[in-house]
C-alpha positions as a printed Julia matrix, in Angstrom:
220×3 Matrix{Float64}:
 -47.77   7.2   -82.29
 -47.5    9.87  -84.94
 -44.75  12.46  -84.95
 -45.51  15.62  -82.98
 -48.39  14.14  -80.97
 -48.77  11.62  -78.18
 -51.99  10.18  -79.56
 -52.93   8.48  -82.78
 -56.59   9.5   -82.73
 -58.07  12.92  -81.92
 -61.24  11.13  -80.78
 -59.85  10.36  -77.33
 -57.61  12.86  -75.57
 -56.98  12.29  -71.84
 -55.53  15.78  -71.49
 -58.74  17.4   -72.71
 -60.77  15.3   -70.29
 -58.47  16.26  -67.46
 -58.81  19.94  -68.38
 -62.61  19.74  -68.44
 -63.12  17.6   -65.34
 -60.04  18.41  -63.26
 -61.96  20.59  -60.85
 -64.36  17.7   -60.1
 -62.05  14.71  -60.06
 -59.21  16.38  -58.16
 -61.62  17.1   -55.32
 -63.08  13.6   -55.33
 -59.65  11.92  -55.49
 -57.61  14.45  -53.51
 -55.96  11.6   -51.6
 -54.31  10.45  -54.83
 -53.47  13.83  -56.33
 -51.69  14.83  -53.13
 -49.12  12.03  -53.58
 -48.57  12.26  -57.35
 -45.2   14.03  -56.86
 -44.07  11.03  -54.79
 -42.98   7.53  -55.87
 -45.03   5.28  -58.15
 -45.31   2.81  -55.27
 -46.92   5.47  -53.07
 -49.26   6.52  -55.89
 -50.23   2.92  -56.49
 -51.13   2.36  -52.84
 -53.13   5.61  -52.75
 -55.0    4.56  -55.9
 -55.85   1.2   -54.38
 -57.36   2.7   -51.25
 -59.1    5.43  -53.26
 -60.78   2.84  -55.5
 -61.96   0.92  -52.44
 -63.31   4.1   -50.86
 -65.23   5.0   -54.03
 -66.67   1.5   -54.43
 -70.37   0.85  -53.71
 -70.5    0.1   -50.84
 -67.27   1.39  -49.29
 -65.12  -1.71  -48.78
 -62.61  -2.28  -46.02
 -59.05  -2.78  -47.29
 -57.9   -6.34  -47.75
 -55.74  -7.73  -44.96
 -53.16  -8.63  -47.6
 -52.65  -4.95  -48.45
 -49.77  -3.67  -46.35
 -49.37  -0.06  -45.27
 -45.87  -0.07  -46.73
 -46.0    0.62  -50.49
 -44.97  -2.33  -52.64
 -42.14  -1.85  -55.11
 -42.82  -0.53  -58.6
 -40.07  -0.81  -61.21
 -40.29   0.68  -64.69
 -38.8    0.74  -68.13
 -36.41   3.65  -68.6
 -38.95   5.39  -70.85
 -41.75   5.47  -68.25
 -40.41   8.08  -65.81
 -41.66   9.05  -62.35
 -45.22   9.53  -61.13
 -45.57  13.25  -61.91
 -44.08  12.77  -65.38
 -46.28   9.75  -66.06
 -49.43  11.58  -65.02
 -48.47  14.55  -67.18
 -47.71  12.47  -70.28
 -50.46   9.83  -70.32
 -53.08  11.17  -67.92
 -54.56   9.95  -64.67
 -56.84   7.26  -66.16
 -54.12   5.4   -68.04
 -51.74   5.67  -65.1
 -54.4    4.28  -62.77
 -55.11   1.25  -64.95
 -51.41   0.56  -65.45
 -50.65   0.64  -61.72
 -53.64  -1.45  -60.63
 -53.78  -4.1   -63.37
 -51.78  -7.34  -63.63
 -50.97  -8.05  -59.95
 -52.51  -7.33  -56.52
 -51.48  -3.99  -55.05
 -49.42  -5.57  -52.27
 -47.14  -7.35  -54.76
 -44.26  -5.81  -56.77
 -45.12  -4.48  -60.23
 -42.98  -3.82  -63.27
 -44.52  -1.08  -65.41
 -43.67  -1.1   -69.1
 -44.19   1.31  -71.97
 -46.11  -1.38  -73.83
 -48.56  -1.76  -70.96
 -49.27   1.97  -71.05
 -49.96   1.78  -74.78
 -52.26  -1.2   -74.22
 -54.34   0.63  -71.63
 -54.49   3.73  -73.83
 -55.77   1.66  -76.77
 -58.44   0.07  -74.58
 -59.65   3.46  -73.32
 -59.68   4.69  -76.91
 -62.05   1.82  -77.75
 -64.18   2.67  -74.71
 -64.38   6.26  -75.92
 -65.38   5.25  -79.45
 -68.17   3.06  -78.12
 -69.39   5.44  -75.43
 -69.05   8.9   -76.94
 -71.73   8.26  -79.57
 -74.21   6.44  -77.32
 -77.69   7.96  -77.02
 -78.8    8.98  -73.54
 -80.29   6.01  -71.69
 -82.83   5.9   -68.89
 -81.99   2.88  -66.82
 -81.54   1.55  -63.33
 -78.86  -0.95  -62.52
 -77.3   -2.89  -59.68
 -74.2   -1.12  -58.39
 -72.7   -4.51  -57.6
 -71.13  -6.6   -60.34
 -68.07  -8.76  -60.95
 -65.82  -5.69  -60.73
 -66.99  -4.64  -57.28
 -66.98  -8.23  -56.04
 -63.35  -8.6   -57.07
 -62.55  -5.4   -55.16
 -64.43  -6.75  -52.15
 -62.0   -9.68  -52.18
 -58.97  -7.37  -52.41
 -58.21  -8.33  -56.03
 -57.59  -5.05  -57.83
 -55.97  -6.85  -60.77
 -58.96  -9.16  -61.15
 -61.27  -6.15  -60.91
 -59.53  -4.52  -63.9
 -59.84  -7.79  -65.82
 -63.55  -7.95  -64.96
 -63.92  -4.34  -66.09
 -62.58  -5.32  -69.49
 -64.95  -8.31  -69.6
 -67.85  -6.02  -68.74
 -66.92  -3.78  -71.65
 -66.98  -6.78  -74.0
 -70.52  -7.5   -72.82
 -71.45  -3.87  -73.52
 -70.13  -4.25  -77.06
 -72.1   -7.48  -77.51
 -75.31  -6.0   -76.07
 -75.45  -2.39  -77.35
 -79.12  -1.95  -76.4
 -78.71  -3.02  -72.77
 -78.87   0.36  -71.04
 -78.48  -0.97  -67.51
 -75.36  -2.9   -68.47
 -73.79   0.17  -70.04
 -74.46   2.43  -67.05
 -73.17  -0.28  -64.72
 -69.98  -0.42  -66.78
 -69.53   3.36  -66.61
 -69.98   3.35  -62.84
 -67.35   0.64  -62.49
 -65.08   2.45  -64.97
 -65.28   5.57  -62.8
 -63.56   3.7   -59.95
 -60.37   3.33  -61.99
 -60.68   5.97  -64.72
 -62.63   8.91  -63.29
 -61.95  11.38  -66.12
 -63.28   9.41  -69.08
 -66.05   7.88  -66.97
 -67.22  11.27  -65.68
 -67.44  12.61  -69.23
 -69.41   9.58  -70.45
 -71.68   9.65  -67.39
 -72.25  13.36  -68.0
 -73.31  12.59  -71.56
 -75.81  10.16  -70.07
 -77.25  12.87  -67.83
 -75.78  11.28  -64.69
 -73.45  14.18  -63.82
 -74.87  17.62  -63.07
 -71.79  19.79  -63.69
 -71.32  21.32  -67.12
 -67.63  21.42  -68.09
 -68.14  23.51  -71.24
 -68.54  26.89  -69.57
 -65.66  26.19  -67.18
 -63.28  25.09  -69.93
 -63.94  28.29  -71.91
 -62.75  30.55  -69.1
 -59.29  32.07  -69.05
 -58.39  30.77  -65.59
 -56.99  27.34  -64.76
 -59.55  26.24  -62.18
 -60.41  23.13  -64.14
 -56.85  22.11  -64.85
 -54.88  19.67  -62.74
 -51.19  20.32  -63.24
């Protein structure tokens, strides 16, 4: 990362996305934003249930997911939940907390994993931000939602990455791309909402809101 900035490329900025879409996403995921000042374990559990609730159709939680938050340990450089959300944004934090292992098992969060998820979302942005608007229908069920149905949040993130590879290999498959964005929105609502908006799938216009002097669109 270059000196004086958190991000290598100006093409993808999670803070700008959070500014533009904060008023939408914070309402849709209020259950998660309410616990961000708490422990990473609590945030992780809230994210898990929020992803299930947003899934098509709404899945019941896996029996393996306990009500008691599982332990999350971190590198010294990672910080607490509020600090992590402030520094890297909601989308990267969500991927980092839900990838690698099921939500009911302990997780060790590293600085390198955060960088890896940021780089992947940067690639998603580069592919999606220049896409023409597609008209397509698609099945809301795919390998991502099936993994969630089975209580495998870590497998769902892996399937999300596989789905993105297919999008890159099949750039003209409109249904595949929209299906990917819908699945991306489960884990990364800010970048997915922006890309879905560019596809005409989101009605709200963030431009006029972001130009105002108030902070209605900002999640702090």
